Tab-separated table of C-alpha atoms in Angstrom:
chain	number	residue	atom	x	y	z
A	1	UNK	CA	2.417	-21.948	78.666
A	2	UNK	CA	3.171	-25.043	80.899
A	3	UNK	CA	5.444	-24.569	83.184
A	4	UNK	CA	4.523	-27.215	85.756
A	5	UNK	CA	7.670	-28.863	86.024
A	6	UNK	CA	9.049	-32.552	87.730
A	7	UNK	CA	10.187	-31.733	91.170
A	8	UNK	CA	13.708	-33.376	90.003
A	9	UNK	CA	13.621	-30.550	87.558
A	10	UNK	CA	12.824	-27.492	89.701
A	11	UNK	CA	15.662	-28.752	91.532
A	12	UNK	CA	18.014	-28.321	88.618
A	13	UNK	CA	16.682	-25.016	87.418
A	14	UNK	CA	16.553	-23.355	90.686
A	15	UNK	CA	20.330	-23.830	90.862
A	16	UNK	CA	19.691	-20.637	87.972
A	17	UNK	CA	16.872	-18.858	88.088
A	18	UNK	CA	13.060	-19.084	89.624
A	19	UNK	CA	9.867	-19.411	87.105
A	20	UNK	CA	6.899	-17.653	88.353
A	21	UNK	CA	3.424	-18.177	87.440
A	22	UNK	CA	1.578	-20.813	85.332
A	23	UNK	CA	-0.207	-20.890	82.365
A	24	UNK	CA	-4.281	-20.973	81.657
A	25	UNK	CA	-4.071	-22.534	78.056
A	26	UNK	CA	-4.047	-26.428	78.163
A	27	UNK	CA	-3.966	-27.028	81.743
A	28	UNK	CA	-7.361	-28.141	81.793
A	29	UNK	CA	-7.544	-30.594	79.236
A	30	UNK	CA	-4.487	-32.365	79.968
A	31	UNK	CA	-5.228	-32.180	84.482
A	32	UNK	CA	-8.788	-34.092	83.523
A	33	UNK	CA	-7.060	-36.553	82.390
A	34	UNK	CA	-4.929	-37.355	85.157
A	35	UNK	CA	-7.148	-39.548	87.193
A	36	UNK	CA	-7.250	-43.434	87.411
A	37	UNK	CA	-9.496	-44.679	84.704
A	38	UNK	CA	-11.504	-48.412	85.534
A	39	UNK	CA	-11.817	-50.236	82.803
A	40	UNK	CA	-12.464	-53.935	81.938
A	41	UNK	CA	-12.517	-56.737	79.602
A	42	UNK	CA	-14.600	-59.928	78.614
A	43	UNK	CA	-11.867	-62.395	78.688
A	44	UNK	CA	-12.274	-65.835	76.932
A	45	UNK	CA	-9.936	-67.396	78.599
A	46	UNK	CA	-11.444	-66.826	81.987
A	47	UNK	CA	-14.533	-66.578	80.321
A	48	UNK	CA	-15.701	-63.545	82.348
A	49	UNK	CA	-15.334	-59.736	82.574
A	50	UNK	CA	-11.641	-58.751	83.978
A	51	UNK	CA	-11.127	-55.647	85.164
A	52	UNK	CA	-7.984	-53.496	85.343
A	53	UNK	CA	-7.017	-49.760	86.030
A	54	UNK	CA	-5.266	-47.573	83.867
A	55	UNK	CA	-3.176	-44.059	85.103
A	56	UNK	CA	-2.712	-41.988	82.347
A	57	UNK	CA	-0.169	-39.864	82.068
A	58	UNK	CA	-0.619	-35.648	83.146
A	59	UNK	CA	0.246	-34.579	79.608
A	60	UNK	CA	-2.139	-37.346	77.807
A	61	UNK	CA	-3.685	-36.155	74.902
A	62	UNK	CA	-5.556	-38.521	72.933
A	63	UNK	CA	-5.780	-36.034	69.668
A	64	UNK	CA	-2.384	-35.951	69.842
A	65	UNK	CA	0.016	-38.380	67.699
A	66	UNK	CA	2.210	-39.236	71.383
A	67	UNK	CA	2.854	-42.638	72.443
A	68	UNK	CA	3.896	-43.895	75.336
A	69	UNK	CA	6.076	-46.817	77.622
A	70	UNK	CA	3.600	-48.547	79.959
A	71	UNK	CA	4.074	-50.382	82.986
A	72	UNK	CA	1.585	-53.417	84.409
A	73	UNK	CA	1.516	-53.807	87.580
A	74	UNK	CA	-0.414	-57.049	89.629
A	75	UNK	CA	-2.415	-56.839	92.542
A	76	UNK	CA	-3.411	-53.514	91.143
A	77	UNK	CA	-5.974	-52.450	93.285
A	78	UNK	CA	-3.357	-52.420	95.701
A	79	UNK	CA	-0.448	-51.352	94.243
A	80	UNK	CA	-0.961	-49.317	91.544
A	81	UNK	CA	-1.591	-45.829	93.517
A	82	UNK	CA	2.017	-46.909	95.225
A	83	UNK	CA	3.482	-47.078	91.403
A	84	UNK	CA	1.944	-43.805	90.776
A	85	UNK	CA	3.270	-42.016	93.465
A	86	UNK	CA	6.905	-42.656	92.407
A	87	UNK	CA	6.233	-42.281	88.656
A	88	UNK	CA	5.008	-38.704	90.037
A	89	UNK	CA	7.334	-37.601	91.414
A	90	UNK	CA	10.288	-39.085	89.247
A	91	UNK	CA	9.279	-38.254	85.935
A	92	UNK	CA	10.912	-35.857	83.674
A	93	UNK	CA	15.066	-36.589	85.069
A	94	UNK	CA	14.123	-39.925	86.301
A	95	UNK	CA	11.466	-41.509	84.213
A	96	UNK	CA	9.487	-40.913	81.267
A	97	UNK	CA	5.892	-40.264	80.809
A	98	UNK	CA	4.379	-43.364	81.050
A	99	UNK	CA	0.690	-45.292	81.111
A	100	UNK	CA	0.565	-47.213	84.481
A	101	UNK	CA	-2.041	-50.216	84.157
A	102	UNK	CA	-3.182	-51.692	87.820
A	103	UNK	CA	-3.535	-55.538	86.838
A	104	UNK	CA	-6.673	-57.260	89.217
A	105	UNK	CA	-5.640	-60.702	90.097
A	106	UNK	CA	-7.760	-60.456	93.652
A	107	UNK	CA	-10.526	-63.063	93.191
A	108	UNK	CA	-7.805	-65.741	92.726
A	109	UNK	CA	-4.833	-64.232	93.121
A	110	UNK	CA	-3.131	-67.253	94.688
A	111	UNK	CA	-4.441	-69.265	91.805
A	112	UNK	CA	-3.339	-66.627	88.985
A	113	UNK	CA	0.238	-66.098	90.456
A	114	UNK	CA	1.851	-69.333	91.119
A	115	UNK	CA	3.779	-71.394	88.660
A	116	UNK	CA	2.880	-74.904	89.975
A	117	UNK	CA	0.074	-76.618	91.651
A	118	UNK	CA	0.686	-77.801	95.091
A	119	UNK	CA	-0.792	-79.672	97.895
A	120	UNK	CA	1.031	-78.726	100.956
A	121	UNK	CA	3.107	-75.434	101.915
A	122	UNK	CA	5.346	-74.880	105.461
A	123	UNK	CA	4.683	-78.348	106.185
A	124	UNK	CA	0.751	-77.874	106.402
A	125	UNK	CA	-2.315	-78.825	103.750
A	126	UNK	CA	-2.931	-76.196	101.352
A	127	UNK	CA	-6.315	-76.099	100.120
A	128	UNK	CA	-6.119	-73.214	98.035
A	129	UNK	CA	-6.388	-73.682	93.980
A	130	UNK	CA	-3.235	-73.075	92.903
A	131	UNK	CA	-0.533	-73.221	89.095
A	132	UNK	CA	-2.766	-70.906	87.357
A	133	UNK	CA	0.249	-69.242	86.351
A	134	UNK	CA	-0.221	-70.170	82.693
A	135	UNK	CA	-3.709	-69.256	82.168
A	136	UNK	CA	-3.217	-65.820	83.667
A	137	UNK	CA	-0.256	-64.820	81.521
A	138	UNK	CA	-2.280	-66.209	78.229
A	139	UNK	CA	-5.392	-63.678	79.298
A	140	UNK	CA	-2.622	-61.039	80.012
A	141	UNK	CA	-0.890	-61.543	76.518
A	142	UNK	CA	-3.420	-62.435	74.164
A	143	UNK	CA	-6.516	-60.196	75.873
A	144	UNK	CA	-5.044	-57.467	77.983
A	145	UNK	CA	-2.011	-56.237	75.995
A	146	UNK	CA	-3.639	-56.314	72.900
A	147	UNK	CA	-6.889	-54.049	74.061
A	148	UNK	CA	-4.577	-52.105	76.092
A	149	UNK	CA	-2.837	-51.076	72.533
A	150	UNK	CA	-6.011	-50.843	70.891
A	151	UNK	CA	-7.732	-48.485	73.256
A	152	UNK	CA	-5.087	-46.476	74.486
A	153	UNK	CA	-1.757	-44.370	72.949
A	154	UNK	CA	0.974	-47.025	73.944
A	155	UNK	CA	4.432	-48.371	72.311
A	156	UNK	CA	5.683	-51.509	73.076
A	157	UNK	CA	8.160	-50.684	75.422
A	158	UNK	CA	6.576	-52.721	78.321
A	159	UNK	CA	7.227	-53.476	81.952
A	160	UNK	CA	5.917	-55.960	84.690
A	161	UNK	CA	5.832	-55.372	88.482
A	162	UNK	CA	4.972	-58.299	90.750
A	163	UNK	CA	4.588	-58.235	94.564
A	164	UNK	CA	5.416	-61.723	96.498
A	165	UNK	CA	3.430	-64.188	94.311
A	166	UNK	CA	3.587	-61.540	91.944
A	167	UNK	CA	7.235	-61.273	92.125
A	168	UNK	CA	7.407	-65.530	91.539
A	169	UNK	CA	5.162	-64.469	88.518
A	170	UNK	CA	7.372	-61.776	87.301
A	171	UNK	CA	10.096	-63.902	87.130
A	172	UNK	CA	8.250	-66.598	85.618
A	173	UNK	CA	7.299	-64.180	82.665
A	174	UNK	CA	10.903	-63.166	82.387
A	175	UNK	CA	11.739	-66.983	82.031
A	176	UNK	CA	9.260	-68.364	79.806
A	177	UNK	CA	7.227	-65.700	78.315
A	178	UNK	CA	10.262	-63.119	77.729
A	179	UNK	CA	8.753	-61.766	74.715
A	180	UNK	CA	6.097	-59.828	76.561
A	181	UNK	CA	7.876	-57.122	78.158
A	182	UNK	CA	10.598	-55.379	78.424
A	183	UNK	CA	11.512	-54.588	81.694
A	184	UNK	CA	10.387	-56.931	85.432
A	185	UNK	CA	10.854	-55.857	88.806
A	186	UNK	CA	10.040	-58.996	91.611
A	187	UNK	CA	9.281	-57.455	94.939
A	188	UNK	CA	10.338	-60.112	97.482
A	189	UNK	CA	9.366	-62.664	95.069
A	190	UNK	CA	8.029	-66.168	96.600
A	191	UNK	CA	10.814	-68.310	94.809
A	192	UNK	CA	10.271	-70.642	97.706
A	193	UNK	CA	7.036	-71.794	96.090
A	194	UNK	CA	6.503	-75.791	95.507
A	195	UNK	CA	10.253	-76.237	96.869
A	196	UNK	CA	11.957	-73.984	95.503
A	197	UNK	CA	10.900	-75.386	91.793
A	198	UNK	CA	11.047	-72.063	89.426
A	199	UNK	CA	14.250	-70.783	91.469
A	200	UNK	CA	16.022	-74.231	90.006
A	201	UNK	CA	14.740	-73.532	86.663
A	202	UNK	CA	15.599	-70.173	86.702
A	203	UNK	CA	19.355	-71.559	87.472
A	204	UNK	CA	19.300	-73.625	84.464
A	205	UNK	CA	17.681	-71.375	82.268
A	206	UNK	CA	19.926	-68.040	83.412
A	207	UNK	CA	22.805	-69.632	82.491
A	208	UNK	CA	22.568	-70.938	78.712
A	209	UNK	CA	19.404	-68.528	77.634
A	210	UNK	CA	20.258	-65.388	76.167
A	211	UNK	CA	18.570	-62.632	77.694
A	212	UNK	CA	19.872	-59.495	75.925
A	213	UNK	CA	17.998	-56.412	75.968
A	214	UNK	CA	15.775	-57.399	79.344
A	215	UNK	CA	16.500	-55.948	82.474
A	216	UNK	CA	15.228	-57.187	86.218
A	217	UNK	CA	15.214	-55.824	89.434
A	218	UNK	CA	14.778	-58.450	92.374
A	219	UNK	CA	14.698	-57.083	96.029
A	220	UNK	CA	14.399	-58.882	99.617
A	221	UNK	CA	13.005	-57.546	102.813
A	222	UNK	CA	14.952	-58.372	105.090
A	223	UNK	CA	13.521	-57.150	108.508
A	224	UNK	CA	11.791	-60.185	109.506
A	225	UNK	CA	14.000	-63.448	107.726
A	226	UNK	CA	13.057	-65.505	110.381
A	227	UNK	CA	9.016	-65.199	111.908
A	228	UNK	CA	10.361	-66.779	115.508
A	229	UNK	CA	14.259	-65.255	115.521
A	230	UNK	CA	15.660	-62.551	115.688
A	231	UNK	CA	19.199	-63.367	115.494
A	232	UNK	CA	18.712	-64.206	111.924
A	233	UNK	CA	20.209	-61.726	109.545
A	234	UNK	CA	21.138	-61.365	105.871
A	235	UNK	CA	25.023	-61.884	107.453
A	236	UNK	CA	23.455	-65.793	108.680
A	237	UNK	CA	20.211	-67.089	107.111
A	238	UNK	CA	22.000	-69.021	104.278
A	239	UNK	CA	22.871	-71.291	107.311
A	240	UNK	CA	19.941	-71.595	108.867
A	241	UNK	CA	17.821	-74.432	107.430
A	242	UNK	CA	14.495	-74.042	108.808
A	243	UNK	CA	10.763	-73.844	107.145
A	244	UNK	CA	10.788	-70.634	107.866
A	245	UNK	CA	13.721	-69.142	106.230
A	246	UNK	CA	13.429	-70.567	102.738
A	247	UNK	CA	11.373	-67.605	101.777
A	248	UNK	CA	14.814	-65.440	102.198
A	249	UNK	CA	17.181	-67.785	101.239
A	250	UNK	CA	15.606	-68.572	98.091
A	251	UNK	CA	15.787	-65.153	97.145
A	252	UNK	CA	19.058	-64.459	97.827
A	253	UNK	CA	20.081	-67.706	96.119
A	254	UNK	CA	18.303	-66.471	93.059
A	255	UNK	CA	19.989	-63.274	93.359
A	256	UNK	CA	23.914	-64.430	93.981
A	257	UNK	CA	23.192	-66.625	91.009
A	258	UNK	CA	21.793	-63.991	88.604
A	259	UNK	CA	24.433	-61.754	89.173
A	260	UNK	CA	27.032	-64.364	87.909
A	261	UNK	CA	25.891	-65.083	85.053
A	262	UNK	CA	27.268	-62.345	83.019
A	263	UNK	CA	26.937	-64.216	79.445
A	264	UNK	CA	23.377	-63.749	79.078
A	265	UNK	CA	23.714	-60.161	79.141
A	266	UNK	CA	20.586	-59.746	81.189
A	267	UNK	CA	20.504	-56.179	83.172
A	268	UNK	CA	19.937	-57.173	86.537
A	269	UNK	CA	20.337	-55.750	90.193
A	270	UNK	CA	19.203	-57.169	93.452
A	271	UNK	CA	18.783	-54.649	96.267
A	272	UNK	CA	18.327	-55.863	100.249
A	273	UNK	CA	16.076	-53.809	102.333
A	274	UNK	CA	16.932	-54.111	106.116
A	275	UNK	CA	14.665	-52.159	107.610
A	276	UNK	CA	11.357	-52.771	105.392
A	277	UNK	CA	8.814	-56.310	106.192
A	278	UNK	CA	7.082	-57.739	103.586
A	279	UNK	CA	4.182	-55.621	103.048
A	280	UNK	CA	6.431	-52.536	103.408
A	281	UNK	CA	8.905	-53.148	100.643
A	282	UNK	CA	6.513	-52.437	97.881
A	283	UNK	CA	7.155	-48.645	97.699
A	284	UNK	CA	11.427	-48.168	97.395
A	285	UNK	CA	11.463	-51.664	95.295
A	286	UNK	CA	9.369	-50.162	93.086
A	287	UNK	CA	11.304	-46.552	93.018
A	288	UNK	CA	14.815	-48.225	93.047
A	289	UNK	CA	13.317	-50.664	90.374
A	290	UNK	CA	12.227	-48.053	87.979
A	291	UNK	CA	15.227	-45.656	88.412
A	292	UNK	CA	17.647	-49.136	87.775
A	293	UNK	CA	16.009	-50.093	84.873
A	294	UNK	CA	15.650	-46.222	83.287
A	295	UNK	CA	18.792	-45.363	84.137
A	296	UNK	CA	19.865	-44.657	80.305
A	297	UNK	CA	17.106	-42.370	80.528
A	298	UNK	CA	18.203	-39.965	82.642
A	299	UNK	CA	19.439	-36.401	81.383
A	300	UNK	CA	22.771	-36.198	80.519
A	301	UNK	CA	25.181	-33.344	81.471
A	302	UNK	CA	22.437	-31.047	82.794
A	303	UNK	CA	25.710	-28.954	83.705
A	304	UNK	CA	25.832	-27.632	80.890
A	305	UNK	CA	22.609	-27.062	79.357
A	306	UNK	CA	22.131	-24.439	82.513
A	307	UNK	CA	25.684	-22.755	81.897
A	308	UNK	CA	24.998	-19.761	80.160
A	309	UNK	CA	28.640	-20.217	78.500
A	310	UNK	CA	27.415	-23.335	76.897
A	311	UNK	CA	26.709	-22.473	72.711
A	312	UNK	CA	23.964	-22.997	71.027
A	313	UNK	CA	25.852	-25.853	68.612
A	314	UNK	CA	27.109	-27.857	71.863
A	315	UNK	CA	23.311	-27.748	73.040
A	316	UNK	CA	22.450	-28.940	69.300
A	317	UNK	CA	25.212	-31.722	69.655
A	318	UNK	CA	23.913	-32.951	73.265
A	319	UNK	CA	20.589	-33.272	72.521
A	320	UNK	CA	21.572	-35.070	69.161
A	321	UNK	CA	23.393	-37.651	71.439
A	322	UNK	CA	20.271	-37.718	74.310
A	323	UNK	CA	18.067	-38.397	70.629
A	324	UNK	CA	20.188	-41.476	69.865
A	325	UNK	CA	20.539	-43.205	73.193
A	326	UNK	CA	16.847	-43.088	73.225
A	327	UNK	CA	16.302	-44.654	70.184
A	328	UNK	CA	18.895	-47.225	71.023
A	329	UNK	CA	16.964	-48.502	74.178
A	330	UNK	CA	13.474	-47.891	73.371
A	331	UNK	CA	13.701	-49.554	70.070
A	332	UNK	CA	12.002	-46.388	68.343
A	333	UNK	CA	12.555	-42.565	67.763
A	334	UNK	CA	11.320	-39.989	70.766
A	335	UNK	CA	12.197	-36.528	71.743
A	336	UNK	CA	15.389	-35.762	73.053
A	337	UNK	CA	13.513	-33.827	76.577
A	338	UNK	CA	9.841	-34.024	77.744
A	339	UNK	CA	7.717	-31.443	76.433
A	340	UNK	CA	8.046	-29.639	79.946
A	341	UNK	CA	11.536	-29.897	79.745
A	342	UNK	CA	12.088	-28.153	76.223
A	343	UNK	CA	9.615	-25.638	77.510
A	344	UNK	CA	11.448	-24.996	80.828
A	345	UNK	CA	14.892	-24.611	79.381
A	346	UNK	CA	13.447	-21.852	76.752
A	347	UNK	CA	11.931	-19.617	79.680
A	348	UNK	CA	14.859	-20.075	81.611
A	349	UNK	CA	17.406	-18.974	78.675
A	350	UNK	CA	14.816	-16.367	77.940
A	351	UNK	CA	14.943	-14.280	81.200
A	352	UNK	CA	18.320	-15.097	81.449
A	353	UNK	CA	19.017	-12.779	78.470
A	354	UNK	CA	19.848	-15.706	75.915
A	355	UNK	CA	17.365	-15.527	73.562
A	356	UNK	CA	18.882	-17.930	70.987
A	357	UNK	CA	19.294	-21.160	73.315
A	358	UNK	CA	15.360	-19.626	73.838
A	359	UNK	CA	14.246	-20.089	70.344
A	360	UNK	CA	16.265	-23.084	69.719
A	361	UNK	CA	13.959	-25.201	72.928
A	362	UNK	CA	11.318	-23.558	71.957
A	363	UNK	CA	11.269	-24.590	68.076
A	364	UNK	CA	12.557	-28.217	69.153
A	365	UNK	CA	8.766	-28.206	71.606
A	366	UNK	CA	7.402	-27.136	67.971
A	367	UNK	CA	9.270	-29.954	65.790
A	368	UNK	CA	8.758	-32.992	68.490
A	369	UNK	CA	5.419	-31.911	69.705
A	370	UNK	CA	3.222	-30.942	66.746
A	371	UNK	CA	-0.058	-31.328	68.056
A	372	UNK	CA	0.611	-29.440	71.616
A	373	UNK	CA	-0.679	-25.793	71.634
A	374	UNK	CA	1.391	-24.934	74.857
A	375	UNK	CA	4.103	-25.216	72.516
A	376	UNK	CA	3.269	-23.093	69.815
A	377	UNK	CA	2.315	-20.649	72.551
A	378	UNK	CA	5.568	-20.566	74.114
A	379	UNK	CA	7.090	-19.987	70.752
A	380	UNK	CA	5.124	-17.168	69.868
A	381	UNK	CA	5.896	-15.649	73.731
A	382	UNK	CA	9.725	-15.854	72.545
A	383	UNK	CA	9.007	-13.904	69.163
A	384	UNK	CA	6.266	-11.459	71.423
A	385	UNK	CA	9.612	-10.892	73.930
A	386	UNK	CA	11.842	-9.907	70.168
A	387	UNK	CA	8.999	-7.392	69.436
A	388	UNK	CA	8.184	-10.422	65.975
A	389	UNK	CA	4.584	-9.601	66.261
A	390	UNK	CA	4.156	-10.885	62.998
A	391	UNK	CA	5.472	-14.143	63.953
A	392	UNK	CA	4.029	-13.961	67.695
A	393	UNK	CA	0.914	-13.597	66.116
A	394	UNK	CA	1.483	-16.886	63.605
A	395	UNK	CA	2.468	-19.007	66.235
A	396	UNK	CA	-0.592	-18.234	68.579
A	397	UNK	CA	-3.114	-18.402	65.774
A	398	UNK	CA	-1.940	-22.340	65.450
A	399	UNK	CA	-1.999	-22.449	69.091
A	400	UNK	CA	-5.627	-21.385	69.575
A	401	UNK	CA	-6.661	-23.590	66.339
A	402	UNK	CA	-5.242	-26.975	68.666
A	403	UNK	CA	-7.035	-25.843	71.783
A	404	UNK	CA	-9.909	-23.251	71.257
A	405	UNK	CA	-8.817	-21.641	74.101
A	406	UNK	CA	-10.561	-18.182	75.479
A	407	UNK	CA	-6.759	-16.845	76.444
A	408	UNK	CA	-5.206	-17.829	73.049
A	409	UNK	CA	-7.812	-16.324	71.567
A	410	UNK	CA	-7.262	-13.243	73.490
A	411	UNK	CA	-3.120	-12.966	72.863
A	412	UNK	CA	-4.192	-13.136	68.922
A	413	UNK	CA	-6.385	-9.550	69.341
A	414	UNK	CA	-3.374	-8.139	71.629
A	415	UNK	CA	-1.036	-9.118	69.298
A	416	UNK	CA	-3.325	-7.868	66.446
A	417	UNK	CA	-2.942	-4.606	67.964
A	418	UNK	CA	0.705	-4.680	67.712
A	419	UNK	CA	1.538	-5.561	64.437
């Protein structure tokens, strides 16, 4: 059995009771599987091979008939071991499984990310190729989605992260290419680009575009607002008019703006950081980002699935109601809990003398994840524990036909002996 739990998770079940130990049966498969995966592309619109990372998820299977949300993230090679760090460690109450895809824009990133071509920037030539903006998000919807989908076990339940020019692009996609994703989170996004020329269409557009069922997550860093003066804070930079303060202001224009416009029912929080610079802000945008734009995901009333007075119907009922808000945001049916989840509430209920609210997780980790032998396992440990050998045994015979495993195959000739 699996019992390797979300730390988020732990922290609720310790409240109850400790799990010991960990099971030998799938662990193996599944762990190989949690690396970063390089992959790439010939792409016809750049008319070269793109590459890209992918992080899979730790309970990817690719026999198995799961799909998952995925999350693209630019400057990839940078970023995308920063994404996986927070999906790590705020899956299961936080977040869902998910496939993280590290997006390489490096060879022109300055090119690929802006929205418009200019000539000068901070009143200075800039020689750089620039308002490739276009071209990059045709590769990334007509080339990368697509073979994404193909080659790997995804919905289409998207989301876009974008760092500084990647932030400008972010918003761009949100703007004018909505129907890619989801979900955007614009990490101190450069909405002072080509002066200040997607922040006024963004004003326009915000306010008579409908924008219903997106959410966005801007944030500023705000430790630096002004490269040459301190004085300047987030209580004073909107009067400052300097060069170097557009960056800020520009952002916190967009912001105040955004979170007027309450007609186009777009989901959308802007979050200053005062003590993070620009290249530090990546990390908590990212987590606050995530944990904003999931927050229908997370459990509900976890209360009361760890009361021991709670019945088995008013378990049925709650996870009934997690099963529908689920479906109502993701746009398709999943699970009501992770597989881990399921699997830790059974073992908990089980030494906690409730054998029941045991059987009842533990069949649920059978009906919404058919093709996992940890489940089956942990269903026939629950009818092993009610002295069921005949069922024990049923339950780890399917097990060891899904993984072949040397200890599955062992429990059938122990339980063999007891039937």
């Amino acid at each position: 059995m699996n019992k390797i739990l979300s730390s988020t998770f732990k922290v609720i079940l310790m409240l109850l009771i400790s799990f010991s130990g960990y099971s030998q049966s799938s662990k193996g498969n599944y762990y190989l599987n949690h690396v970063v995966k390089s992959d790439s592309l010939y792409s016809n619109t750049f008319e070269t091979h793109k590459k890209f990372w992918i992080q899979l998820p730790e309970n990817y299977n690719p026999d198995s008939s799961e799909k998952y949300p995925v999350v693209y993230i630019l400057d990839g090679s940078m970023l995308l071991s920063t994404l996986e760090t927070v999906q790590s460690n705020y899956w299961g109450h936080y977040l869902p499984h998910m496939i993280l895809v590290g997006i390489s824009n490096q060879t022109n990133r300055t090119r690929d990310l802006t929205t418009s071509k200019i000539k000068t920037r901070r009143g200075s030539a800039f020689k750089q190729d620039t308002g490739g903006a276009e071209e990059f998000t045709k590769y990334i919807k007509t080339e990368l989605i697509p073979y994404i989908d193909k080659n790997y076990k995804t919905t289409n339940y998207r989301t876009l992260i974008g760092h500084s020019y990647g932030g400008l692009f972010t918003i761009n996609m949100l703007l004018n290419h909505s129907e890619n994703f989801k979900n955007y989170i614009a990490i101190d996004p450069s909405l002072d680009w080509d002066n200040q020329k997607l922040l006024k269409e963004a004003k326009q557009k915000l306010a008579i575009e409908n924008f219903k069922g997106k959410s966005l997550f801007v944030s500023l860093a705000a430790e630096q607002l002004h490269m040459m003066d301190e004085t300047i804070t987030t209580e004073n930079v909107m009067n400052n008019t300097s060069e170097f303060t557009l960056f800020g202001r520009s952002i916190i224009e967009f912001s105040r703006f955004a979170e007027t416009q309450n007609e186009n029912q777009l989901n959308f929080l802007w979050k200053i950081y005062p003590e993070d610079l620009h290249g530090t802000v990546p990390l908590p945008s990212i987590r606050d980002g995530l944990v904003f734009i999931f927050k229908w995901f997370q459990f509900k009333n976890p209360p009361k699935y760890n009361n021991p007075e709670t019945t088995v119907d008013e378990i049925k009922e709650m996870l009934n109601e997690q099963t529908n808000i689920y479906a109502k945001n993701f746009g398709y049916t999943v699970p009501p809990m992770l597989e881990e989840m399921l699997n830790g509430y059974g073992y908990m209920n089980l030494q906690m003398g409730q054998p029941q609210k045991a059987k009842l997780f533990f069949e649920m980790g059978v009906k919404y994840y058919p093709d996992s032998a940890n489940a089956y396992d942990s269903l026939s440990e629950y009818y092993e524990s009610q002295e069921d050998y005949k069922n024990a045994l049923k339950f780890i015979t399917k097990a060891y036909e899904l993984s072949g495993s040397v200890n599955h195959k062992q429990r059938m000739i122990d339980l063999k002996s007891k039937e």
